[in-house]
Each structure stands twice: as C-alpha cells, then as structure tokens.
Amino acid sequence: MKLLCSNVFTVSTERERIQREKLRDLAVFERLNGNPGKSSPALAVKKFCRTISIKEVQASDMRPLTVLEDTLNYLLGLLDSKEHPFEVVHDFIFDRTRSIRQDLTMQSIVNKRAIFMYEGMVKFHVISHRKLWCSTGDPNIASIHHLNMEQLTKTLSSLFNLYEANRNSNDLHENEAEFHSFYVLLNLGSHSKPMGEPLSLWFSHVSTPVLKSKEMRFARRIVRSFRMGNYMDFFRTVAADASYLQYCIMEPYINEVRSLALSYINFGGYKLHPYPLSNLSRHLMIEESDLESFCHSCSLETCIDESGNKLLQTKQTTFSPPKGGFQKYSFLGLQDYER
C-alpha cells in the first residue's frame, strides 16, 4: 500500500489517532501491518467530525492547504484499488474527503487551489455514482449510492460557488463548463431535482459563456433527446461527444432509453419484417449477444432467419420492462471513455 509522505501529518493531532487506536476505529487503509488497533502518522487520515465547532478548534487542529492537497491526492489514488471491495474503498474516501472539505471551509480557503481540489472530489463522487449503481440490487449498496448522490450535489454546489468567488471577468475556469454539465445530466430522470429547483429555473442563474459551451450544449441535447424519447439522437450524441465523467452520470439511464427504443420498434414495426439485431445493436450501442438478452428481459422473443441472422419479431403483445430493473449490459465504445 502506498503511504503518505512521512512529513505529512494527515490526522489533526496525535490525540485523535491514539483514541481511534484504543477504540479500534481504524479503516483497513489505516492499519499498520493489518493490525486493527494500530496505525501510524503516515497511514491515519483525519476523520470527518459532524459535531465540530469553530470555537472549539485550535489552529493546530487545522491541516494547511498543502497537507490537504497531498491527502486528497493520496485518497484519490485509492479509487482504483482492487485489494478491497469498492464499497469499502468508497466508504473510506467518502468520509475523509468530507473531512477535507470541512477543513477547507473552516479555514475559509476559497482560492483556485481549492477549486482544483473540489473538482477532484466531484470526480470521485461521479465515478462512484456509476460504480455503485452497478450494484444497487444490494439494499446496503443502494443506501450508499443515495448518500453518495447527496454529497455529489453538495460538493458540486460548493464548487459552483468557488467558481464565482474566483471570477475576475467573463472568462470560464478551465473545467467549469463540463462540471456545470454534470448538474444538467443529473436531471435526466423525470422527477430529478438534485439541488431542489427545476432545471429551467437553474438555467436562469447560469452565465451565458457556460450556456454556450460545447459541454453544456451536449448536456442540454441529451436531456432533450431523453425527454422526447428520441433514442437515435440520444445514442448518436453520447457516442460522438460524451466524456467519461458525463457517461458515468448517464449510465443509469442508458437501459431505460434502450427499453423505450424496443417499445417503439416493437409496436411501430411491420410484423412481416422482423428487425435485424445487428442493426439495432449499433443504434443502441450494445453487443448483439447482450441485445438478445435485453430483448428477453423485456419479454420479447427473438428468432433466427435461414441465413443465421438474429431478428426481433415486432408487434409482440408481451413487451414489459423487468420490474426489478435491468442487469448491467455492454456499451459499445465504452473503452474510449475510460480514464
């Protein structure tokens, strides 16, 4: 396991570390040689404290900005760890990044370095949004996914405030347009209001340069295609312009759009002209074998013609999306989005 630099004290005081050692309150990443009751200054990372008061905090309790930056880099470096289940990794980074945000807030650090840190923390929550969604069949992970969404929207809101606090002109910050697009994509669901207000009202608060950016035009087109049921435009736009982080937010809705497309094709097609799965798989950005399974999950039967081509018979009256939700299916070109 990669350790933090020895001259970086990630716990505010030795007192916290000793207390947590006594309570055996150490995450797996903080345990010295795997001992649940022993840590070190190079492993222990300051926990989030819900009841902390600015009046009770001494200057020595606050980590300086350089330490916070090093700590965040260390935490984000754990994101791809395969040593433990992702929910274990997420739980650790989730809590310790909240502590970082707490230290930044209590020291009123609102400069451009803080922007970079908040962008990193938003990325963590966005990537987690996708990874946790893939396991939401587990009730415990579904709860974690909900909490992650809460912190994603809070962190995103704080980042937007930082952008404004550091505004010198009408120029955009380097990643500002893409991070604003995340908020739009979080509204894909018909009842989604991640920050408590309708998307149309939120747009009125957004600057013109952001609204005209490539990233925001992409996000608005995706939402429009989704709400209008234009699956062809939805998938074409995703394939042409989505970034990996934008895809992470959209993935929970991909199968919903595929299901809608199947319903259109099934009810609107000609019974004597079955639809080739090879063509449909390209439109819906899914492997043909997965598409066949997807059709079956929607209670639609497929067949094979004399040439061995797989087909979807239309006008079937049995169409019904699975009540328990869809399993995870392939997305053609996903490797192009991966970090």
Coordinates of N, CA and C in Angstrom, one line a residue, residues 81-272:
S81 N -8.2 0.9 -6.4 CA -7.7 -0.2 -5.6 C -8.6 -1.5 -5.8
K82 N -7.9 -2.6 -6.1 CA -8.6 -3.9 -6.3 C -8.5 -4.8 -5.0
E83 N -7.8 -4.3 -4.0 CA -7.4 -5.1 -2.9 C -8.7 -5.3 -2.0
H84 N -9.6 -4.4 -2.1 CA -10.8 -4.4 -1.2 C -12.1 -4.2 -2.1
P85 N -13.3 -4.6 -1.7 CA -14.5 -4.3 -2.4 C -14.7 -2.8 -2.6
F86 N -15.3 -2.4 -3.7 CA -15.4 -0.9 -3.9 C -16.1 -0.2 -2.8
E87 N -17.1 -0.8 -2.2 CA -17.9 -0.1 -1.2 C -17.0 0.2 0.0
V88 N -16.0 -0.7 0.3 CA -15.0 -0.4 1.4 C -14.2 0.8 1.0
V89 N -13.7 0.8 -0.2 CA -12.8 1.9 -0.7 C -13.6 3.2 -0.6
H90 N -14.9 3.1 -1.1 CA -15.7 4.3 -1.2 C -16.0 4.8 0.2
D91 N -16.3 4.0 1.1 CA -16.6 4.4 2.5 C -15.4 5.2 3.1
F92 N -14.2 4.8 2.9 CA -13.1 5.5 3.4 C -12.8 6.8 2.7
I93 N -12.8 6.8 1.4 CA -12.6 8.1 0.7 C -13.8 9.1 0.9
F94 N -15.0 8.5 1.0 CA -16.2 9.3 1.2 C -16.1 10.1 2.5
D95 N -15.7 9.5 3.6 CA -15.6 10.1 4.9 C -14.4 11.1 5.0
R96 N -13.3 10.7 4.4 CA -12.1 11.5 4.6 C -12.1 12.7 3.7
T97 N -12.8 12.6 2.5 CA -13.0 13.8 1.7 C -13.9 14.8 2.3
R98 N -14.9 14.3 3.0 CA -15.8 15.2 3.8 C -15.0 16.0 4.8
S99 N -14.0 15.3 5.4 CA -13.2 16.0 6.4 C -12.3 17.1 5.8
I100 N -11.8 16.8 4.6 CA -11.0 17.8 3.8 C -11.9 19.0 3.5
R101 N -13.1 18.8 3.0 CA -14.0 19.9 2.8 C -14.3 20.7 4.0
Q102 N -14.4 20.0 5.1 CA -14.6 20.7 6.4 C -13.5 21.6 6.8
D103 N -12.2 21.1 6.6 CA -11.1 21.9 6.9 C -10.9 23.1 6.0
L104 N -11.3 22.9 4.7 CA -11.2 24.0 3.8 C -12.2 25.1 4.2
T105 N -13.4 24.6 4.6 CA -14.5 25.6 4.9 C -14.1 26.4 6.2
M106 N -13.6 25.6 7.2 CA -13.4 26.3 8.5 C -12.2 27.2 8.4
Q107 N -11.3 27.1 7.4 CA -10.2 28.0 7.2 C -10.5 29.0 6.1
S108 N -11.7 29.0 5.6 CA -12.2 29.9 4.5 C -11.2 29.9 3.4
I109 N -10.8 28.7 2.9 CA -9.9 28.6 1.8 C -10.8 28.5 0.5
V110 N -10.7 29.6 -0.3 CA -11.6 29.7 -1.5 C -10.8 30.0 -2.7
N111 N -9.5 29.7 -2.8 CA -8.7 30.1 -3.9 C -8.8 29.1 -5.0
K112 N -8.0 29.3 -6.1 CA -8.0 28.4 -7.2 C -7.5 27.0 -6.9
R113 N -6.7 26.9 -5.9 CA -6.2 25.6 -5.5 C -7.4 24.8 -4.9
A114 N -8.3 25.5 -4.2 CA -9.4 24.9 -3.6 C -10.4 24.4 -4.7
I115 N -10.5 25.2 -5.8 CA -11.3 24.8 -7.0 C -10.8 23.4 -7.5
F116 N -9.5 23.3 -7.7 CA -8.9 22.1 -8.2 C -9.2 20.9 -7.3
M117 N -9.2 21.1 -6.0 CA -9.5 20.1 -5.0 C -11.0 19.7 -5.1
Y118 N -11.8 20.7 -5.1 CA -13.3 20.3 -5.2 C -13.6 19.6 -6.5
E119 N -12.9 20.0 -7.6 CA -13.1 19.2 -8.8 C -12.7 17.8 -8.7
G120 N -11.6 17.5 -8.0 CA -11.2 16.2 -7.8 C -12.2 15.4 -6.9
M121 N -12.8 16.1 -5.9 CA -13.8 15.4 -5.1 C -15.1 15.1 -5.8
V122 N -15.5 16.0 -6.7 CA -16.7 15.8 -7.5 C -16.4 14.6 -8.4
K123 N -15.2 14.5 -9.0 CA -14.9 13.4 -9.9 C -15.0 12.1 -9.1
F124 N -14.6 12.1 -7.8 CA -14.7 10.9 -7.0 C -16.2 10.5 -6.9
H125 N -17.0 11.4 -6.6 CA -18.5 11.1 -6.4 C -19.1 10.7 -7.7
V126 N -18.7 11.3 -8.8 CA -19.3 10.9 -10.1 C -18.9 9.5 -10.5
I127 N -17.6 9.2 -10.4 CA -17.2 7.8 -10.7 C -17.9 6.8 -9.7
S128 N -18.0 7.2 -8.5 CA -18.7 6.3 -7.5 C -20.1 6.1 -7.9
H129 N -20.7 7.2 -8.4 CA -22.1 7.1 -8.8 C -22.4 6.0 -9.8
R130 N -21.4 5.8 -10.7 CA -21.5 4.7 -11.7 C -21.2 3.4 -11.1
K131 N -20.1 3.3 -10.4 CA -19.7 2.0 -9.8 C -20.7 1.5 -8.8
L132 N -21.3 2.3 -8.0 CA -22.3 1.9 -7.0 C -23.6 1.5 -7.7
W133 N -23.9 2.2 -8.7 CA -25.2 1.9 -9.4 C -25.2 0.5 -10.0
C134 N -24.0 0.1 -10.4 CA -23.9 -1.3 -10.9 C -24.2 -2.4 -9.9
S135 N -24.3 -2.0 -8.6 CA -24.5 -3.0 -7.6 C -25.7 -2.6 -6.7
T136 N -26.6 -1.8 -7.3 CA -27.7 -1.3 -6.5 C -28.8 -2.3 -6.1
G137 N -28.6 -3.6 -6.7 CA -29.5 -4.6 -6.3 C -29.3 -5.0 -4.8
D138 N -28.2 -4.7 -4.3 CA -27.9 -4.9 -2.8 C -28.5 -3.7 -2.1
P139 N -29.4 -3.9 -1.1 CA -30.0 -2.8 -0.4 C -29.0 -1.9 0.3
N140 N -28.0 -2.6 0.9 CA -27.0 -1.8 1.6 C -26.2 -0.8 0.6
I141 N -25.9 -1.3 -0.6 CA -25.2 -0.5 -1.6 C -26.1 0.5 -2.1
A142 N -27.4 0.2 -2.2 CA -28.4 1.2 -2.7 C -28.4 2.4 -1.8
S143 N -28.3 2.2 -0.5 CA -28.2 3.2 0.5 C -27.0 4.1 0.4
I144 N -25.9 3.4 0.1 CA -24.6 4.1 -0.1 C -24.7 5.0 -1.3
H145 N -25.3 4.4 -2.4 CA -25.5 5.2 -3.6 C -26.3 6.5 -3.4
H146 N -27.3 6.4 -2.6 CA -28.1 7.5 -2.2 C -27.3 8.6 -1.5
L147 N -26.5 8.1 -0.5 CA -25.6 9.1 0.3 C -24.6 9.7 -0.6
N148 N -24.1 8.9 -1.6 CA -23.1 9.5 -2.5 C -23.7 10.6 -3.3
M149 N -24.9 10.3 -3.8 CA -25.6 11.4 -4.6 C -25.8 12.6 -3.8
E150 N -26.1 12.5 -2.5 CA -26.3 13.7 -1.7 C -25.0 14.5 -1.6
Q151 N -23.9 13.8 -1.4 CA -22.6 14.5 -1.3 C -22.1 15.0 -2.6
L152 N -22.5 14.3 -3.7 CA -22.1 14.8 -5.0 C -22.8 16.2 -5.3
T153 N -24.1 16.3 -5.0 CA -24.7 17.5 -5.2 C -24.2 18.7 -4.3
K154 N -23.9 18.3 -3.1 CA -23.4 19.3 -2.1 C -22.0 19.8 -2.6
T155 N -21.2 18.9 -3.0 CA -19.8 19.2 -3.4 C -19.9 20.0 -4.7
L156 N -20.8 19.7 -5.6 CA -20.9 20.4 -6.8 C -21.4 21.8 -6.6
S157 N -22.4 22.0 -5.7 CA -22.9 23.3 -5.3 C -21.8 24.2 -4.8
S158 N -20.9 23.6 -3.9 CA -19.8 24.4 -3.3 C -18.8 24.7 -4.4
L159 N -18.6 23.8 -5.4 CA -17.7 24.1 -6.5 C -18.2 25.3 -7.3
F160 N -19.5 25.3 -7.6 CA -20.1 26.4 -8.3 C -19.8 27.8 -7.6
N161 N -20.0 27.7 -6.3 CA -19.7 29.0 -5.5 C -18.3 29.4 -5.6
L162 N -17.4 28.4 -5.6 CA -16.0 28.7 -5.7 C -15.6 29.3 -7.1
Y163 N -16.3 28.8 -8.1 CA -16.1 29.4 -9.5 C -16.4 30.9 -9.4
E164 N -17.6 31.2 -8.8 CA -18.0 32.6 -8.8 C -17.1 33.5 -7.9
A165 N -16.6 32.9 -6.8 CA -15.7 33.6 -5.8 C -14.4 34.0 -6.5
N166 N -14.0 33.2 -7.5 CA -12.7 33.5 -8.2 C -12.9 34.0 -9.6
R167 N -14.1 34.6 -9.8 CA -14.3 35.2 -11.1 C -13.7 36.6 -11.3
N168 N -12.8 36.7 -12.3 CA -12.2 38.0 -12.5 C -12.8 38.7 -13.7
S169 N -13.4 38.0 -14.6 CA -14.0 38.5 -15.8 C -15.1 37.5 -16.3
N170 N -15.4 37.6 -17.5 CA -16.4 36.7 -18.1 C -15.8 35.4 -18.5
D171 N -14.5 35.3 -18.3 CA -13.8 34.0 -18.8 C -14.2 32.9 -17.9
L172 N -14.2 31.7 -18.5 CA -14.6 30.5 -17.7 C -13.3 29.9 -17.1
H173 N -13.5 29.2 -16.0 CA -12.4 28.4 -15.5 C -12.3 27.2 -16.4
E174 N -11.1 26.6 -16.3 CA -10.7 25.5 -17.3 C -11.8 24.4 -17.4
N175 N -12.3 23.9 -16.3 CA -13.2 22.8 -16.3 C -14.6 23.2 -16.0
E176 N -14.9 24.5 -15.9 CA -16.2 25.0 -15.4 C -17.4 24.5 -16.2
A177 N -17.2 24.5 -17.5 CA -18.4 24.1 -18.4 C -18.7 22.7 -18.2
E178 N -17.7 21.8 -18.2 CA -18.0 20.4 -18.0 C -18.7 20.1 -16.7
F179 N -18.2 20.7 -15.6 CA -18.8 20.5 -14.3 C -20.2 21.0 -14.2
H180 N -20.5 22.1 -14.8 CA -21.9 22.6 -14.9 C -22.8 21.6 -15.7
S181 N -22.2 20.9 -16.7 CA -22.9 19.9 -17.5 C -23.3 18.7 -16.6
F182 N -22.5 18.4 -15.6 CA -22.9 17.3 -14.7 C -24.2 17.6 -14.0
Y183 N -24.5 18.8 -13.6 CA -25.7 19.1 -12.9 C -26.9 18.9 -13.9
V184 N -26.7 19.3 -15.1 CA -27.8 19.1 -16.1 C -28.1 17.6 -16.3
L185 N -27.1 16.8 -16.4 CA -27.2 15.4 -16.6 C -27.8 14.7 -15.4
L186 N -27.6 15.2 -14.2 CA -28.2 14.6 -13.0 C -29.7 14.8 -13.0
N187 N -30.2 15.7 -13.9 CA -31.6 15.9 -14.0 C -32.3 15.0 -15.1
L188 N -31.6 14.0 -15.6 CA -32.2 13.2 -16.7 C -33.5 12.6 -16.3
G189 N -33.6 12.1 -15.0 CA -34.8 11.4 -14.6 C -35.9 12.4 -14.6
S190 N -37.1 12.0 -14.8 CA -38.3 12.9 -14.9 C -38.6 13.6 -13.6
H191 N -38.2 13.0 -12.5 CA -38.5 13.7 -11.2 C -37.2 14.1 -10.5
S192 N -36.1 14.2 -11.2 CA -34.9 14.5 -10.6 C -34.7 16.0 -10.4
K193 N -34.5 16.4 -9.2 CA -34.2 17.8 -8.9 C -33.1 17.8 -7.8
P194 N -31.8 17.4 -8.2 CA -30.8 17.2 -7.3 C -30.5 18.4 -6.4
M195 N -30.7 19.6 -6.8 CA -30.4 20.7 -5.9 C -31.7 21.5 -5.5
G196 N -32.8 20.8 -5.7 CA -34.1 21.3 -5.1 C -34.8 22.3 -6.0
E197 N -34.4 22.6 -7.2 CA -35.1 23.5 -8.1 C -35.2 23.0 -9.5
P198 N -36.2 23.3 -10.3 CA -36.3 22.8 -11.6 C -35.2 23.2 -12.5
L199 N -34.9 22.4 -13.5 CA -33.7 22.7 -14.4 C -33.9 24.0 -15.1
S200 N -35.2 24.3 -15.5 CA -35.4 25.6 -16.2 C -35.1 26.8 -15.4
L201 N -35.3 26.7 -14.1 CA -35.0 27.8 -13.2 C -33.5 27.9 -13.0
W202 N -32.9 26.8 -12.9 CA -31.4 26.8 -12.6 C -30.7 27.4 -13.8
F203 N -31.2 27.2 -15.0 CA -30.5 27.8 -16.2 C -30.5 29.3 -16.1
S204 N -31.5 29.9 -15.5 CA -31.5 31.3 -15.4 C -30.4 31.9 -14.6
H205 N -29.8 31.1 -13.7 CA -28.7 31.5 -12.9 C -27.3 31.3 -13.5
V206 N -27.3 30.6 -14.7 CA -26.0 30.2 -15.3 C -25.6 31.3 -16.3
S207 N -24.3 31.6 -16.3 CA -23.8 32.6 -17.2 C -23.9 32.2 -18.6
T208 N -23.9 33.2 -19.5 CA -24.0 32.9 -20.9 C -22.9 32.1 -21.5
P209 N -21.6 32.5 -21.1 CA -20.5 31.6 -21.7 C -20.6 30.2 -21.3
V210 N -21.1 29.8 -20.1 CA -21.3 28.4 -19.7 C -22.4 27.8 -20.6
L211 N -23.5 28.5 -20.7 CA -24.6 28.0 -21.5 C -24.3 27.7 -23.0
K212 N -23.4 28.5 -23.5 CA -23.0 28.4 -24.9 C -21.8 27.4 -25.1
S213 N -21.3 26.9 -24.0 CA -20.1 26.0 -24.2 C -20.5 24.7 -24.8
K214 N -19.6 24.0 -25.4 CA -19.8 22.7 -26.0 C -20.3 21.7 -25.1
E215 N -19.8 21.7 -23.8 CA -20.2 20.7 -22.8 C -21.7 20.9 -22.4
M216 N -22.1 22.2 -22.3 CA -23.5 22.4 -21.9 C -24.5 22.2 -23.0
R217 N -24.0 22.5 -24.3 CA -24.9 22.2 -25.4 C -25.1 20.7 -25.5
F218 N -24.0 19.9 -25.2 CA -24.2 18.4 -25.2 C -25.2 18.0 -24.2
A219 N -25.0 18.5 -22.9 CA -25.9 18.0 -21.8 C -27.4 18.4 -22.1
R220 N -27.6 19.6 -22.6 CA -29.0 20.0 -22.9 C -29.6 19.2 -24.0
R221 N -28.8 18.8 -25.0 CA -29.3 18.0 -26.1 C -29.6 16.6 -25.6
I222 N -28.8 16.1 -24.7 CA -29.0 14.7 -24.1 C -30.4 14.7 -23.4
V223 N -30.6 15.7 -22.5 CA -31.8 15.8 -21.7 C -33.0 16.0 -22.7
R224 N -32.9 16.8 -23.7 CA -34.0 17.0 -24.6 C -34.3 15.7 -25.4
S225 N -33.3 15.0 -25.9 CA -33.5 13.7 -26.6 C -34.1 12.7 -25.6
F226 N -33.7 12.6 -24.4 CA -34.2 11.7 -23.4 C -35.7 11.9 -23.1
R227 N -36.0 13.2 -22.9 CA -37.4 13.5 -22.5 C -38.3 13.4 -23.7
M228 N -37.8 13.6 -25.0 CA -38.6 13.4 -26.2 C -38.7 12.0 -26.7
G229 N -37.9 11.1 -26.1 CA -37.8 9.7 -26.5 C -37.1 9.5 -27.8
N230 N -36.3 10.5 -28.2 CA -35.5 10.4 -29.4 C -34.2 9.5 -29.2
Y231 N -34.4 8.2 -29.2 CA -33.3 7.4 -28.8 C -32.2 7.4 -29.9
M232 N -32.5 7.6 -31.1 CA -31.4 7.7 -32.2 C -30.5 8.9 -31.9
D233 N -31.1 10.0 -31.6 CA -30.3 11.2 -31.3 C -29.5 11.1 -30.0
F234 N -30.2 10.5 -29.0 CA -29.6 10.3 -27.7 C -28.3 9.5 -27.9
F235 N -28.3 8.3 -28.5 CA -27.1 7.5 -28.6 C -26.1 8.1 -29.6
R236 N -26.5 8.7 -30.6 CA -25.6 9.4 -31.5 C -24.8 10.4 -30.8
T237 N -25.5 11.2 -30.0 CA -24.8 12.3 -29.3 C -23.9 11.8 -28.2
V238 N -24.3 10.7 -27.5 CA -23.4 10.1 -26.5 C -22.2 9.6 -27.2
A239 N -22.3 8.9 -28.3 CA -21.2 8.3 -28.9 C -20.2 9.3 -29.5
A240 N -20.7 10.5 -29.9 CA -19.9 11.5 -30.5 C -19.2 12.4 -29.5
D241 N -19.9 12.7 -28.4 CA -19.4 13.8 -27.6 C -19.2 13.6 -26.1
A242 N -19.7 12.4 -25.6 CA -19.6 12.3 -24.1 C -18.2 12.1 -23.6
S243 N -17.9 12.7 -22.5 CA -16.7 12.5 -21.8 C -16.9 11.3 -20.8
Y244 N -15.9 10.7 -20.3 CA -16.0 9.6 -19.4 C -16.9 10.0 -18.2
L245 N -16.7 11.1 -17.6 CA -17.4 11.5 -16.4 C -18.9 11.8 -16.7
Q246 N -19.1 12.4 -17.9 CA -20.5 12.6 -18.3 C -21.2 11.2 -18.5
Y247 N -20.5 10.2 -19.1 CA -21.1 8.9 -19.2 C -21.4 8.3 -17.9
C248 N -20.5 8.5 -16.9 CA -20.8 7.9 -15.6 C -22.1 8.3 -15.0
I249 N -22.5 9.6 -15.3 CA -23.8 10.1 -14.8 C -24.9 9.6 -15.6
M250 N -24.7 9.4 -16.9 CA -25.8 8.9 -17.8 C -26.0 7.5 -17.7
E251 N -25.0 6.7 -17.4 CA -25.2 5.2 -17.5 C -26.5 4.6 -16.8
P252 N -26.9 5.1 -15.7 CA -28.1 4.5 -15.1 C -29.3 4.7 -16.0
Y253 N -29.3 5.6 -17.0 CA -30.4 5.9 -17.8 C -30.3 5.2 -19.2
I254 N -29.1 4.6 -19.5 CA -28.9 4.0 -20.8 C -29.9 2.9 -21.1
N255 N -30.1 2.0 -20.2 CA -31.0 0.9 -20.4 C -32.5 1.4 -20.5
E256 N -32.8 2.4 -19.8 CA -34.1 3.0 -19.9 C -34.4 3.5 -21.3
V257 N -33.4 4.1 -21.9 CA -33.6 4.6 -23.3 C -33.7 3.4 -24.3
R258 N -32.9 2.4 -24.0 CA -32.9 1.2 -24.9 C -34.3 0.5 -24.8
S259 N -34.8 0.4 -23.6 CA -36.1 -0.2 -23.4 C -37.2 0.6 -24.2
L260 N -37.1 2.0 -24.1 CA -38.0 2.8 -24.9 C -37.9 2.5 -26.4
A261 N -36.7 2.4 -26.9 CA -36.4 2.1 -28.3 C -37.1 0.8 -28.7
L262 N -36.9 -0.2 -27.9 CA -37.5 -1.5 -28.2 C -39.0 -1.4 -28.2
S263 N -39.6 -0.6 -27.4 CA -41.1 -0.5 -27.4 C -41.5 0.2 -28.7
Y264 N -40.8 1.2 -29.1 CA -41.1 1.9 -30.4 C -41.1 1.0 -31.5
I265 N -40.0 0.2 -31.6 CA -39.7 -0.7 -32.7 C -40.7 -1.8 -32.7
N266 N -41.0 -2.4 -31.5 CA -41.9 -3.5 -31.4 C -43.3 -3.1 -31.8
F267 N -43.8 -1.9 -31.3 CA -45.2 -1.5 -31.6 C -45.4 -0.8 -32.9
G268 N -44.3 -0.2 -33.4 CA -44.4 0.5 -34.7 C -43.9 -0.2 -35.9
G269 N -43.3 -1.4 -35.7 CA -42.7 -2.1 -36.9 C -43.8 -2.9 -37.6
Y270 N -43.3 -3.5 -38.7 CA -44.2 -4.3 -39.6 C -44.0 -5.8 -39.1
K271 N -45.1 -6.5 -38.9 CA -45.0 -7.9 -38.4 C -44.3 -8.8 -39.4
L272 N -44.4 -8.5 -40.7 CA -43.8 -9.3 -41.7 C -42.3 -9.0 -42.0

